[in-house]
Coordinates of C-alpha atoms in Angstrom, one line a residue:
Chain A
X1 CA 163.9 42.9 107.4
X2 CA 160.6 44.3 106.2
X3 CA 159.4 43.1 102.9
X4 CA 158.3 45.7 100.5
X5 CA 155.8 45.7 97.5
X6 CA 155.9 48.1 94.6
X7 CA 154.3 48.4 91.0
X8 CA 156.6 46.6 88.5
X9 CA 156.2 49.6 86.2
X10 CA 154.6 53.0 85.5
X11 CA 154.4 55.2 82.5
X12 CA 154.2 59.0 82.6
X13 CA 154.3 61.8 80.4
X14 CA 156.8 64.6 80.8
X15 CA 155.8 67.5 83.0
X16 CA 153.5 65.1 85.0
X17 CA 153.8 64.6 88.7
X18 CA 154.4 60.8 89.4
X19 CA 153.5 59.0 92.6
X20 CA 154.9 55.7 93.5
X21 CA 153.5 53.7 96.4
X22 CA 155.4 51.2 98.2
X23 CA 153.7 48.7 100.8
X24 CA 155.7 47.5 103.9
X25 CA 153.0 46.0 106.2
X26 CA 155.4 44.5 108.6
X27 CA 157.7 47.6 109.1
X28 CA 159.3 47.7 112.5
X29 CA 159.3 50.6 115.0
X30 CA 163.0 51.4 114.2
X31 CA 162.9 51.1 110.5
X32 CA 163.3 54.0 108.3
X33 CA 161.9 54.0 104.6
X34 CA 164.6 55.1 102.1
X35 CA 164.2 55.5 98.1
X36 CA 166.8 54.9 95.5
X37 CA 167.0 55.5 91.8
X38 CA 168.9 53.5 89.5
X39 CA 169.9 54.1 85.8
X40 CA 170.9 51.2 83.5
X41 CA 174.4 50.0 84.4
X42 CA 174.8 52.5 87.3
X43 CA 174.6 52.1 91.0
X44 CA 171.7 53.2 93.0
X45 CA 171.4 56.7 93.9
X46 CA 169.8 57.8 97.0
X47 CA 166.7 60.1 96.5
X48 CA 165.2 60.4 99.9
X49 CA 164.7 59.1 103.5
X50 CA 161.9 59.3 106.0
X51 CA 160.4 57.7 109.1
X52 CA 156.9 59.3 109.5
X53 CA 154.6 62.2 108.0
X54 CA 156.2 64.1 105.1
X55 CA 159.7 64.8 104.0
X56 CA 160.9 66.9 101.1
X57 CA 164.0 67.8 99.4
X58 CA 165.1 69.2 96.2
X59 CA 164.2 66.3 94.1
X60 CA 161.2 64.7 95.7
X61 CA 158.6 64.2 98.4
X62 CA 157.9 61.3 100.6
X63 CA 154.6 60.9 102.2
X64 CA 154.3 58.3 105.0
X65 CA 150.9 57.8 106.8
X66 CA 150.5 57.5 110.6
X67 CA 150.6 53.5 110.4
X68 CA 153.7 53.6 108.3
X69 CA 152.5 50.5 106.4
X70 CA 153.0 52.3 103.2
X71 CA 154.9 55.2 101.7
X72 CA 154.6 57.1 98.5
X73 CA 157.3 58.9 96.5
X74 CA 156.3 61.9 94.7
X75 CA 158.3 63.0 92.0
X76 CA 157.1 66.6 90.6
X77 CA 157.1 67.4 86.9
X78 CA 159.1 64.5 85.7
X79 CA 161.4 64.6 82.7
X80 CA 162.7 62.2 80.3
X81 CA 165.9 61.8 82.4
X82 CA 163.6 60.6 85.3
X83 CA 163.2 57.3 83.5
X84 CA 164.8 54.8 85.8
X85 CA 164.0 52.0 88.4
X86 CA 163.0 53.2 91.8
X87 CA 163.6 51.1 94.8
X88 CA 161.7 51.4 98.0
X89 CA 163.8 50.0 101.1
X90 CA 163.0 49.6 104.6
X91 CA 165.7 49.3 107.2
X92 CA 167.3 50.1 110.4
X93 CA 170.3 51.6 112.1
X94 CA 172.5 48.9 113.5
X95 CA 175.3 50.9 115.0
X96 CA 177.6 50.8 112.1
X97 CA 175.7 50.0 109.0
X98 CA 172.4 49.0 107.7
X99 CA 172.0 45.8 105.5
X100 CA 169.8 46.8 102.6
X101 CA 167.6 44.2 100.8
X102 CA 166.2 45.5 97.6
X103 CA 162.8 44.4 96.4
X104 CA 161.6 44.4 92.8
X105 CA 161.6 48.1 92.2
X106 CA 159.4 50.1 89.8
X107 CA 160.4 50.9 86.3
X108 CA 159.5 54.4 85.5
X109 CA 159.1 55.1 81.8
X110 CA 158.7 59.0 80.9
X111 CA 157.8 59.8 77.5
X112 CA 157.1 63.1 75.6
Chain B
X1 CA 177.3 63.1 99.9
X2 CA 179.8 60.5 100.5
X3 CA 181.6 58.9 97.5
X4 CA 182.1 55.2 96.9
X5 CA 184.3 54.4 93.8
X6 CA 184.6 50.9 92.2
X7 CA 187.2 49.8 89.6
X8 CA 187.1 48.6 87.1
X9 CA 183.7 49.7 85.6
X10 CA 183.8 47.0 83.0
X11 CA 186.0 43.9 82.6
X12 CA 186.1 41.0 79.9
X13 CA 187.9 38.0 81.1
X14 CA 188.4 34.5 79.8
X15 CA 186.5 31.5 81.3
X16 CA 188.7 29.9 84.2
X17 CA 190.5 33.2 85.1
X18 CA 190.2 35.2 88.2
X19 CA 189.0 38.8 88.4
X20 CA 189.4 41.2 91.2
X21 CA 187.0 44.3 91.7
X22 CA 187.9 47.1 94.2
X23 CA 185.4 49.2 96.2
X24 CA 186.8 52.3 97.9
X25 CA 185.1 54.9 100.2
X26 CA 186.8 58.0 99.2
X27 CA 185.9 60.4 102.0
X28 CA 184.8 58.4 104.9
X29 CA 185.8 55.4 106.8
X30 CA 183.6 52.2 106.1
X31 CA 183.9 49.5 108.8
X32 CA 181.2 47.6 106.7
X33 CA 180.8 47.4 103.0
X34 CA 178.3 45.4 101.0
X35 CA 178.4 43.4 97.6
X36 CA 175.4 43.0 95.4
X37 CA 175.1 41.2 92.0
X38 CA 172.3 42.3 89.4
X39 CA 171.4 40.4 86.5
X40 CA 169.6 42.1 83.5
X41 CA 166.4 43.7 84.4
X42 CA 166.5 42.1 87.8
X43 CA 166.8 43.8 91.3
X44 CA 170.1 43.8 93.3
X45 CA 171.0 40.7 95.2
X46 CA 172.9 40.8 98.4
X47 CA 175.8 38.7 98.3
X48 CA 177.8 39.4 101.3
X49 CA 178.7 41.7 104.0
X50 CA 182.4 42.8 104.2
X51 CA 183.8 43.7 107.6
X52 CA 187.0 45.4 108.1
X53 CA 189.6 43.0 109.8
X54 CA 187.5 40.1 109.8
X55 CA 185.9 37.4 107.5
X56 CA 183.0 38.3 105.3
X57 CA 179.5 37.2 105.9
X58 CA 177.9 35.5 103.0
X59 CA 174.2 35.2 102.0
X60 CA 172.6 32.0 101.4
X61 CA 173.6 30.3 98.3
X62 CA 176.6 32.4 97.6
X63 CA 179.9 30.4 97.4
X64 CA 182.4 32.0 99.7
X65 CA 185.3 30.1 97.8
X66 CA 184.2 31.4 94.5
X67 CA 183.6 34.9 95.5
X68 CA 186.5 35.9 97.9
X69 CA 186.1 39.2 99.8
X70 CA 188.8 41.0 101.5
X71 CA 188.2 44.2 103.6
X72 CA 192.0 45.0 104.7
X73 CA 191.4 48.6 105.5
X74 CA 188.6 51.1 106.3
X75 CA 188.5 52.4 102.9
X76 CA 189.0 49.3 100.6
X77 CA 187.0 46.2 100.1
X78 CA 187.8 43.7 97.3
X79 CA 185.8 41.0 95.7
X80 CA 187.5 38.5 93.6
X81 CA 185.7 36.2 91.3
X82 CA 187.7 33.0 91.2
X83 CA 187.6 30.7 88.2
X84 CA 185.1 32.8 86.4
X85 CA 182.6 31.2 84.1
X86 CA 180.1 32.6 81.7
X87 CA 177.3 32.4 84.3
X88 CA 179.1 34.7 86.7
X89 CA 178.7 37.4 83.9
X90 CA 176.6 40.1 85.9
X91 CA 176.7 43.5 87.1
X92 CA 178.5 43.8 90.5
X93 CA 177.9 46.7 93.0
X94 CA 179.3 47.7 96.4
X95 CA 178.1 50.0 98.9
X96 CA 179.2 51.5 102.1
X97 CA 177.2 53.3 104.9
X98 CA 177.7 56.1 107.1
X99 CA 175.7 57.1 110.0
X100 CA 173.4 60.0 109.4
X101 CA 171.7 61.1 112.7
X102 CA 170.0 57.8 114.1
X103 CA 170.1 55.9 110.8
X104 CA 172.4 55.1 108.1
X105 CA 172.5 56.3 104.5
X106 CA 174.2 53.8 102.1
X107 CA 176.2 55.0 99.0
X108 CA 176.8 52.8 95.9
X109 CA 179.8 52.6 93.7
X110 CA 178.9 52.9 90.0
X111 CA 179.0 49.2 89.4
X112 CA 181.3 46.7 87.6
X113 CA 180.2 45.0 84.4
X114 CA 181.7 41.7 84.3
X115 CA 181.6 39.6 81.0
X116 CA 183.1 36.2 80.8
X117 CA 183.9 34.5 77.8

């Protein structure tokens, strides 16, 4: 499983765009990139998943360069409620389930 | 999205007793579920992979006799912490995956806060 590296923490003001970058230099051909959000005392919640280029959904965008050795989660106009830990995971489809290994995550603190 | 439910959400037990945590996939069948443990301000650590109808696969360093996992049906996996001690106090989280196209998306339970006194 590819190892991921993210900043330990980030700070932002409400209303700003936040970009969290994750490095995964040894990503394999079959690996997908998935981001999860976790609030204190709750299980992680799926945010977005991608393989290459750009993916956008109602809450975030995911940018993946051509070499796929990194990815950037973009959160537009963050609010106080976006304060959480964000995990970048790299894994692949095994046929029935993917074993996910969590890295350190990025603790995002949003303030007024 | 798919729903994974854990019960209880919080439990306090005396040292030496056993505690069972249930993980259910409510709207899909999960042949494989995963159990994680998370200490305060740390990341999730995979403990074991629970396979329906067979023995669980434990990660290195996780005692299989202390953390008993049973996956009796396609929608239920249980984790029993036997002879619990204060150092077992932690946040336990289960997850289950369902195929989405060519990849899988994992869904997590809400977690169980175990406190051993």
